[in-house]
């Protein structure tokens, strides 16, 4: 039931602190020294011998996979490749019994992802799937399953499924980093403590809703937008752009901010707003440099920035704040305002938010 909310999507956006909490519950030891994934117990040996992770998914779940690529590489020192399930299944992927194929799916019924699992297993790889719907086909067909506990997601545009996927992928990174002895225990403990704070940090973002509504009113008449980010912010930019296109029908594209000068910057003028992920992290200074170039071409800038990034107000026309956090946690937080922005722009345009044209909740055909 939607209850007090006008749309399921808004309800599901607000459910994120709870969904993330349910997904974390029981999975971090009280001393923050261990990730508890009983579901992986039987495969510990396989997982410690893996030398490559191949992540396969579609749409929003694929974006979660792109975030995981950065996390697994950096903290578990694993070599990672990410592909769309529909591409993977018709490639000639190089896989063997030292490859972990990781699929990500909210519904557990996406046809291309199901087919990719069969393909991976026939090549000798074991499949671990991150799934939201219990006893779905993907859950049944995989060797290992980790559930996200987002609860039922009804809005066609995925929101709470995505943030809970990011949380499971963060836990999995720590799990594999410790298992493979590539992540120092003290660093793992800090990461796990940070993850425990995510539900509360997401709640704080809802204080920005009035600000975001105002921005939505100011920008809903544009017919194009760019979303820029770097590092883990890049897949979040892709996800922000996807949210906007699917529910508001505004053409939006996500890019690595560093790619702008290789072509897309030609698009910039006063009619092309740019949303930039400018949270704290190793690439913050670089991002500032990239967006100065947009500014110089009179592009309007909306920045999603960390609470203490004071200098951002000098460059951005509009600023949406997220709590200060590490770069990896900031990626999880930063998608929330982008969901809210897409939502209010779609509402402003009178679009059918929960059931956008031409889309189905799960894509069970190829
Ligand atoms: C976007 C969206 C889709 C799905 C994609 C994969 O908001 O919902 O892009 O993410 O169809 O679906 P699942 O995760 O069910 O495999």
GROMACS .gro file of C-alpha atoms and ligand atoms in nm:
model
  382
    1UNK     CA    1   0.000   0.000   0.000
    2UNK     CA    2   0.118   0.350  -0.084
    3UNK     CA    3  -0.033   0.491   0.234
    4UNK     CA    4   0.037   0.862   0.267
    5UNK     CA    5   0.259   0.869  -0.043
    6UNK     CA    6   0.129   0.979  -0.385
    7UNK     CA    7   0.349   0.723  -0.560
    8UNK     CA    8   0.520   0.396  -0.479
    9UNK     CA    9   0.846   0.540  -0.604
   10UNK     CA   10   0.844   0.812  -0.338
   11UNK     CA   11   0.747   0.561  -0.071
   12UNK     CA   12   1.031   0.334  -0.179
   13UNK     CA   13   1.280   0.623  -0.178
   14UNK     CA   14   1.182   0.695   0.184
   15UNK     CA   15   1.202   0.328   0.274
   16UNK     CA   16   1.574   0.320   0.199
   17UNK     CA   17   1.706   0.367   0.553
   18UNK     CA   18   1.490   0.074   0.662
   19UNK     CA   19   1.571  -0.142   0.359
   20UNK     CA   20   1.943  -0.085   0.409
   21UNK     CA   21   1.911  -0.165   0.780
   22UNK     CA   22   1.732  -0.492   0.702
   23UNK     CA   23   2.004  -0.577   0.451
   24UNK     CA   24   2.280  -0.509   0.706
   25UNK     CA   25   2.114  -0.684   0.999
   26UNK     CA   26   2.304  -0.986   1.123
   27UNK     CA   27   2.574  -0.951   0.861
   28UNK     CA   28   2.838  -0.759   1.054
   29UNK     CA   29   2.992  -0.904   1.369
   30UNK     CA   30   2.954  -0.685   1.681
   31UNK     CA   31   3.334  -0.631   1.690
   32UNK     CA   32   3.330  -0.521   1.324
   33UNK     CA   33   3.591  -0.783   1.248
   34UNK     CA   34   3.387  -1.007   1.024
   35UNK     CA   35   3.119  -1.011   0.757
   36UNK     CA   36   2.873  -1.288   0.822
   37UNK     CA   37   2.755  -1.452   0.502
   38UNK     CA   38   2.648  -1.801   0.605
   39UNK     CA   39   2.521  -1.841   0.250
   40UNK     CA   40   2.883  -1.845   0.125
   41UNK     CA   41   3.014  -2.093   0.383
   42UNK     CA   42   3.021  -2.394   0.149
   43UNK     CA   43   3.217  -2.201  -0.109
   44UNK     CA   44   3.486  -2.038   0.103
   45UNK     CA   45   3.757  -2.243  -0.062
   46UNK     CA   46   3.633  -2.162  -0.410
   47UNK     CA   47   3.612  -1.795  -0.323
   48UNK     CA   48   3.963  -1.783  -0.182
   49UNK     CA   49   4.101  -1.934  -0.504
   50UNK     CA   50   3.917  -1.704  -0.743
   51UNK     CA   51   4.140  -1.486  -0.960
   52UNK     CA   52   3.875  -1.297  -1.150
   53UNK     CA   53   3.524  -1.167  -1.097
   54UNK     CA   54   3.292  -1.123  -1.391
   55UNK     CA   55   2.991  -0.911  -1.300
   56UNK     CA   56   2.683  -0.951  -1.517
   57UNK     CA   57   2.354  -0.759  -1.489
   58UNK     CA   58   2.114  -0.523  -1.667
   59UNK     CA   59   2.005  -0.162  -1.619
   60UNK     CA   60   2.024  -0.026  -1.267
   61UNK     CA   61   2.167  -0.355  -1.140
   62UNK     CA   62   2.447  -0.319  -1.396
   63UNK     CA   63   2.523   0.025  -1.249
   64UNK     CA   64   2.557  -0.140  -0.907
   65UNK     CA   65   2.803  -0.379  -1.074
   66UNK     CA   66   3.009  -0.086  -1.202
   67UNK     CA   67   3.035   0.054  -0.850
   68UNK     CA   68   3.142  -0.292  -0.728
   69UNK     CA   69   3.418  -0.299  -0.988
   70UNK     CA   70   3.589  -0.009  -0.812
   71UNK     CA   71   3.532  -0.155  -0.467
   72UNK     CA   72   3.648  -0.512  -0.538
   73UNK     CA   73   3.952  -0.393  -0.725
   74UNK     CA   74   4.058  -0.143  -0.464
   75UNK     CA   75   3.988  -0.332  -0.142
   76UNK     CA   76   3.990  -0.701  -0.236
   77UNK     CA   77   4.252  -0.659  -0.510
   78UNK     CA   78   4.047  -0.869  -0.748
   79UNK     CA   79   4.051  -0.832  -1.123
   80UNK     CA   80   3.698  -0.740  -1.227
   81UNK     CA   81   3.511  -0.716  -1.553
   82UNK     CA   82   3.151  -0.591  -1.582
   83UNK     CA   83   2.915  -0.647  -1.871
   84UNK     CA   84   2.550  -0.629  -1.965
   85UNK     CA   85   2.397  -0.975  -1.936
   86UNK     CA   86   2.269  -0.950  -2.293
   87UNK     CA   87   2.621  -0.889  -2.423
   88UNK     CA   88   2.789  -1.141  -2.198
   89UNK     CA   89   2.570  -1.428  -2.310
   90UNK     CA   90   2.672  -1.388  -2.673
   91UNK     CA   91   3.039  -1.311  -2.620
   92UNK     CA   92   3.306  -1.575  -2.596
   93UNK     CA   93   3.389  -1.488  -2.235
   94UNK     CA   94   3.712  -1.627  -2.095
   95UNK     CA   95   3.599  -1.806  -1.780
   96UNK     CA   96   3.709  -2.111  -1.588
   97UNK     CA   97   3.680  -2.264  -1.245
   98UNK     CA   98   3.883  -1.980  -1.098
   99UNK     CA   99   3.633  -1.719  -1.212
  100UNK     CA  100   3.348  -1.599  -0.998
  101UNK     CA  101   3.051  -1.484  -1.201
  102UNK     CA  102   2.853  -1.236  -0.995
  103UNK     CA  103   2.506  -1.150  -1.113
  104UNK     CA  104   2.289  -0.876  -0.967
  105UNK     CA  105   1.912  -0.866  -1.007
  106UNK     CA  106   1.622  -0.713  -0.819
  107UNK     CA  107   1.351  -0.932  -0.972
  108UNK     CA  108   1.554  -1.248  -1.017
  109UNK     CA  109   1.361  -1.298  -1.341
  110UNK     CA  110   1.552  -1.096  -1.600
  111UNK     CA  111   1.578  -1.324  -1.904
  112UNK     CA  112   1.924  -1.218  -2.019
  113UNK     CA  113   2.069  -1.255  -1.670
  114UNK     CA  114   1.916  -1.602  -1.636
  115UNK     CA  115   2.073  -1.701  -1.968
  116UNK     CA  116   2.410  -1.557  -1.864
  117UNK     CA  117   2.408  -1.780  -1.554
  118UNK     CA  118   2.362  -2.091  -1.767
  119UNK     CA  119   2.642  -1.980  -1.998
  120UNK     CA  120   2.880  -1.913  -1.708
  121UNK     CA  121   2.810  -2.247  -1.542
  122UNK     CA  122   2.858  -2.436  -1.867
  123UNK     CA  123   3.208  -2.284  -1.885
  124UNK     CA  124   3.293  -2.410  -1.538
  125UNK     CA  125   3.249  -2.093  -1.331
  126UNK     CA  126   3.047  -2.076  -1.014
  127UNK     CA  127   2.775  -1.814  -0.995
  128UNK     CA  128   2.700  -1.592  -0.698
  129UNK     CA  129   2.385  -1.384  -0.734
  130UNK     CA  130   2.264  -1.084  -0.542
  131UNK     CA  131   1.887  -1.098  -0.561
  132UNK     CA  132   1.593  -0.922  -0.399
  133UNK     CA  133   1.304  -1.155  -0.478
  134UNK     CA  134   1.324  -1.481  -0.279
  135UNK     CA  135   1.297  -1.811  -0.470
  136UNK     CA  136   1.312  -1.633  -0.803
  137UNK     CA  137   1.463  -1.811  -1.103
  138UNK     CA  138   1.802  -1.645  -1.061
  139UNK     CA  139   1.810  -1.736  -0.693
  140UNK     CA  140   1.727  -2.097  -0.777
  141UNK     CA  141   1.975  -2.131  -1.063
  142UNK     CA  142   2.277  -1.980  -0.889
  143UNK     CA  143   2.538  -2.166  -0.684
  144UNK     CA  144   2.534  -1.901  -0.414
  145UNK     CA  145   2.275  -1.635  -0.335
  146UNK     CA  146   2.294  -1.328  -0.116
  147UNK     CA  147   1.961  -1.157  -0.067
  148UNK     CA  148   1.905  -0.786  -0.047
  149UNK     CA  149   1.620  -0.721   0.193
  150UNK     CA  150   1.470  -0.421   0.017
  151UNK     CA  151   1.120  -0.565   0.043
  152UNK     CA  152   0.881  -0.558  -0.249
  153UNK     CA  153   0.968  -0.290  -0.503
  154UNK     CA  154   0.664  -0.182  -0.702
  155UNK     CA  155   0.770   0.141  -0.875
  156UNK     CA  156   0.914   0.050  -1.213
  157UNK     CA  157   1.215   0.274  -1.152
  158UNK     CA  158   1.444   0.091  -0.915
  159UNK     CA  159   1.543   0.280  -0.600
  160UNK     CA  160   1.570   0.084  -0.276
  161UNK     CA  161   1.681  -0.226  -0.465
  162UNK     CA  162   1.982  -0.031  -0.592
  163UNK     CA  163   2.097   0.107  -0.256
  164UNK     CA  164   2.062  -0.233  -0.093
  165UNK     CA  165   2.261  -0.389  -0.379
  166UNK     CA  166   2.538  -0.137  -0.314
  167UNK     CA  167   2.535  -0.230   0.054
  168UNK     CA  168   2.561  -0.604  -0.018
  169UNK     CA  169   2.839  -0.538  -0.268
  170UNK     CA  170   3.025  -0.333  -0.005
  171UNK     CA  171   2.987  -0.617   0.247
  172UNK     CA  172   3.102  -0.866  -0.015
  173UNK     CA  173   3.408  -0.653  -0.085
  174UNK     CA  174   3.508  -0.663   0.282
  175UNK     CA  175   3.426  -1.035   0.302
  176UNK     CA  176   3.645  -1.119   0.003
  177UNK     CA  177   3.916  -0.873   0.105
  178UNK     CA  178   3.948  -1.044   0.443
  179UNK     CA  179   3.914  -1.395   0.304
  180UNK     CA  180   4.187  -1.334   0.052
  181UNK     CA  181   4.399  -1.139   0.303
  182UNK     CA  182   4.415  -0.835   0.084
  183UNK     CA  183   4.233  -0.605   0.322
  184UNK     CA  184   4.396  -0.519   0.658
  185UNK     CA  185   4.171  -0.597   0.955
  186UNK     CA  186   4.177  -0.241   1.089
  187UNK     CA  187   4.070  -0.100   0.753
  188UNK     CA  188   3.793  -0.360   0.727
  189UNK     CA  189   3.669  -0.261   1.072
  190UNK     CA  190   3.647   0.104   0.973
  191UNK     CA  191   3.460   0.015   0.653
  192UNK     CA  192   3.211  -0.198   0.845
  193UNK     CA  193   3.154   0.075   1.104
  194UNK     CA  194   3.089   0.318   0.821
  195UNK     CA  195   2.839   0.082   0.660
  196UNK     CA  196   2.646   0.055   0.985
  197UNK     CA  197   2.591   0.430   0.971
  198UNK     CA  198   2.442   0.432   0.621
  199UNK     CA  199   2.073   0.403   0.722
  200UNK     CA  200   2.105   0.707   0.946
  201UNK     CA  201   2.306   0.904   0.689
  202UNK     CA  202   2.040   0.837   0.423
  203UNK     CA  203   1.772   0.971   0.660
  204UNK     CA  204   1.963   1.298   0.688
  205UNK     CA  205   1.941   1.349   0.310
  206UNK     CA  206   1.563   1.386   0.332
  207UNK     CA  207   1.616   1.731   0.483
  208UNK     CA  208   1.721   1.835   0.131
  209UNK     CA  209   1.384   1.751  -0.024
  210UNK     CA  210   1.252   2.110  -0.035
  211UNK     CA  211   1.574   2.227  -0.194
  212UNK     CA  212   1.553   1.946  -0.452
  213UNK     CA  213   1.186   2.023  -0.525
  214UNK     CA  214   1.279   2.384  -0.596
  215UNK     CA  215   1.557   2.270  -0.830
  216UNK     CA  216   1.313   2.034  -1.004
  217UNK     CA  217   1.073   2.323  -1.066
  218UNK     CA  218   1.354   2.533  -1.209
  219UNK     CA  219   1.485   2.263  -1.443
  220UNK     CA  220   1.190   2.048  -1.552
  221UNK     CA  221   1.141   2.233  -1.880
  222UNK     CA  222   1.477   2.134  -2.022
  223UNK     CA  223   1.481   1.853  -2.271
  224UNK     CA  224   1.838   1.738  -2.211
  225UNK     CA  225   2.075   1.695  -1.919
  226UNK     CA  226   2.423   1.563  -1.850
  227UNK     CA  227   2.532   1.375  -1.539
  228UNK     CA  228   2.900   1.369  -1.453
  229UNK     CA  229   3.104   1.183  -1.196
  230UNK     CA  230   3.440   1.019  -1.148
  231UNK     CA  231   3.545   0.695  -0.984
  232UNK     CA  232   3.249   0.547  -0.799
  233UNK     CA  233   3.068   0.870  -0.885
  234UNK     CA  234   3.071   0.775  -1.253
  235UNK     CA  235   2.827   0.482  -1.227
  236UNK     CA  236   2.616   0.697  -0.993
  237UNK     CA  237   2.603   0.957  -1.272
  238UNK     CA  238   2.485   0.685  -1.511
  239UNK     CA  239   2.217   0.581  -1.263
  240UNK     CA  240   2.102   0.940  -1.207
  241UNK     CA  241   2.068   0.987  -1.582
  242UNK     CA  242   1.875   0.660  -1.618
  243UNK     CA  243   1.632   0.760  -1.342
  244UNK     CA  244   1.565   1.091  -1.515
  245UNK     CA  245   1.512   0.939  -1.861
  246UNK     CA  246   1.288   0.657  -1.752
  247UNK     CA  247   1.038   0.856  -1.549
  248UNK     CA  248   1.053   1.211  -1.690
  249UNK     CA  249   1.138   1.129  -2.054
  250UNK     CA  250   1.410   1.394  -2.049
  251UNK     CA  251   1.710   1.286  -2.248
  252UNK     CA  252   2.000   1.249  -2.007
  253UNK     CA  253   2.344   1.102  -2.040
  254UNK     CA  254   2.601   1.007  -1.782
  255UNK     CA  255   2.972   1.047  -1.843
  256UNK     CA  256   3.297   1.031  -1.658
  257UNK     CA  257   3.363   1.401  -1.601
  258UNK     CA  258   3.711   1.348  -1.745
  259UNK     CA  259   3.562   1.245  -2.080
  260UNK     CA  260   3.390   1.580  -2.134
  261UNK     CA  261   3.682   1.731  -2.320
  262UNK     CA  262   3.692   1.434  -2.556
  263UNK     CA  263   3.363   1.527  -2.717
  264UNK     CA  264   3.055   1.583  -2.501
  265UNK     CA  265   3.161   1.932  -2.392
  266UNK     CA  266   3.054   2.044  -2.739
  267UNK     CA  267   2.696   2.002  -2.613
  268UNK     CA  268   2.731   2.257  -2.335
  269UNK     CA  269   2.545   2.586  -2.351
  270UNK     CA  270   2.296   2.763  -2.126
  271UNK     CA  271   2.027   2.511  -2.225
  272UNK     CA  272   2.218   2.202  -2.118
  273UNK     CA  273   2.211   2.161  -1.740
  274UNK     CA  274   2.476   1.940  -1.583
  275UNK     CA  275   2.438   1.742  -1.265
  276UNK     CA  276   2.773   1.669  -1.109
  277UNK     CA  277   2.867   1.423  -0.838
  278UNK     CA  278   3.119   1.626  -0.641
  279UNK     CA  279   3.150   1.445  -0.310
  280UNK     CA  280   3.471   1.409  -0.113
  281UNK     CA  281   3.734   1.166  -0.224
  282UNK     CA  282   4.052   1.120  -0.417
  283UNK     CA  283   3.905   1.277  -0.727
  284UNK     CA  284   3.735   1.581  -0.578
  285UNK     CA  285   3.993   1.835  -0.700
  286UNK     CA  286   3.985   1.675  -1.046
  287UNK     CA  287   3.607   1.702  -1.056
  288UNK     CA  288   3.628   2.071  -0.967
  289UNK     CA  289   3.862   2.120  -1.261
  290UNK     CA  290   3.631   1.931  -1.495
  291UNK     CA  291   3.326   2.133  -1.397
  292UNK     CA  292   3.506   2.466  -1.431
  293UNK     CA  293   3.522   2.379  -1.800
  294UNK     CA  294   3.144   2.335  -1.807
  295UNK     CA  295   3.099   2.661  -1.619
  296UNK     CA  296   3.322   2.846  -1.865
  297UNK     CA  297   3.078   2.743  -2.140
  298UNK     CA  298   2.784   2.889  -1.951
  299UNK     CA  299   2.638   2.552  -1.858
  300UNK     CA  300   2.413   2.547  -1.549
  301UNK     CA  301   2.558   2.326  -1.277
  302UNK     CA  302   2.375   2.130  -1.009
  303UNK     CA  303   2.621   1.969  -0.769
  304UNK     CA  304   2.568   1.686  -0.525
  305UNK     CA  305   2.837   1.766  -0.270
  306UNK     CA  306   2.952   1.661   0.075
  307UNK     CA  307   2.836   1.878   0.365
  308UNK     CA  308   3.180   2.029   0.422
  309UNK     CA  309   3.272   2.101   0.059
  310UNK     CA  310   3.253   2.479   0.099
  311UNK     CA  311   3.430   2.567  -0.224
  312UNK     CA  312   3.162   2.401  -0.437
  313UNK     CA  313   2.929   2.699  -0.394
  314UNK     CA  314   3.174   2.909  -0.594
  315UNK     CA  315   3.129   2.693  -0.902
  316UNK     CA  316   2.784   2.535  -0.882
  317UNK     CA  317   2.455   2.718  -0.941
  318UNK     CA  318   2.269   2.476  -0.716
  319UNK     CA  319   2.406   2.252  -0.443
  320UNK     CA  320   2.245   1.945  -0.289
  321UNK     CA  321   2.419   1.827   0.026
  322UNK     CA  322   2.492   1.476   0.145
  323UNK     CA  323   2.658   1.397   0.479
  324UNK     CA  324   3.038   1.378   0.487
  325UNK     CA  325   3.153   1.021   0.435
  326UNK     CA  326   3.423   0.815   0.266
  327UNK     CA  327   3.418   0.805  -0.111
  328UNK     CA  328   3.262   0.455  -0.127
  329UNK     CA  329   2.986   0.542   0.120
  330UNK     CA  330   2.928   0.877  -0.052
  331UNK     CA  331   2.841   0.689  -0.371
  332UNK     CA  332   2.559   0.510  -0.188
  333UNK     CA  333   2.434   0.835  -0.035
  334UNK     CA  334   2.463   1.041  -0.353
  335UNK     CA  335   2.218   0.837  -0.555
  336UNK     CA  336   1.936   0.924  -0.315
  337UNK     CA  337   1.912   1.295  -0.410
  338UNK     CA  338   1.928   1.194  -0.778
  339UNK     CA  339   1.629   0.965  -0.729
  340UNK     CA  340   1.442   1.247  -0.556
  341UNK     CA  341   1.536   1.496  -0.828
  342UNK     CA  342   1.415   1.263  -1.106
  343UNK     CA  343   1.097   1.199  -0.908
  344UNK     CA  344   1.004   1.566  -0.863
  345UNK     CA  345   1.093   1.654  -1.221
  346UNK     CA  346   0.863   1.374  -1.342
  347UNK     CA  347   0.588   1.493  -1.105
  348UNK     CA  348   0.634   1.850  -1.226
  349UNK     CA  349   0.589   1.725  -1.584
  350UNK     CA  350   0.282   1.524  -1.491
  351UNK     CA  351   0.438   1.191  -1.589
  352UNK     CA  352   0.319   0.850  -1.479
  353UNK     CA  353   0.592   0.800  -1.222
  354UNK     CA  354   0.523   0.445  -1.108
  355UNK     CA  355   0.448   0.312  -1.453
  356UNK     CA  356   0.649   0.497  -1.712
  357UNK     CA  357   0.554   0.442  -2.075
  358UNK     CA  358   0.708   0.144  -2.256
  359UNK     CA  359   0.858  -0.010  -1.942
  360UNK     CA  360   0.783  -0.323  -1.742
  361UNK     CA  361   0.903  -0.400  -1.391
  362UNK     CA  362   1.086  -0.711  -1.495
  363UNK     CA  363   1.214  -0.790  -1.840
  364UNK     CA  364   1.140  -1.160  -1.881
  365UNK     CA  365   1.194  -1.167  -2.257
  366UNK     CA  366   1.521  -1.140  -2.441
  367LIG     C1  367   1.573   0.083  -1.388
  367LIG     C2  368   1.533  -0.056  -1.380
  367LIG     C3  369   1.589  -0.153  -1.478
  367LIG     C4  370   1.631  -0.281  -1.406
  367LIG     C5  371   1.677  -0.388  -1.506
  367LIG     C6  372   1.729  -0.512  -1.437
  367LIG     O1  373   1.515   0.161  -1.289
  367LIG     O2  374   1.456  -0.092  -1.295
  367LIG     O3  375   1.696  -0.098  -1.548
  367LIG     O4  376   1.734  -0.249  -1.317
  367LIG     O5  377   1.571  -0.422  -1.592
  367LIG     O6  378   1.630  -0.570  -1.358
  367LIG     P1  379   1.664  -0.673  -1.245
  367LIG     O7  380   1.748  -0.605  -1.144
  367LIG     O8  381   1.531  -0.714  -1.191
  367LIG     O9  382   1.739  -0.788  -1.310
   0.00000   0.00000   0.00000
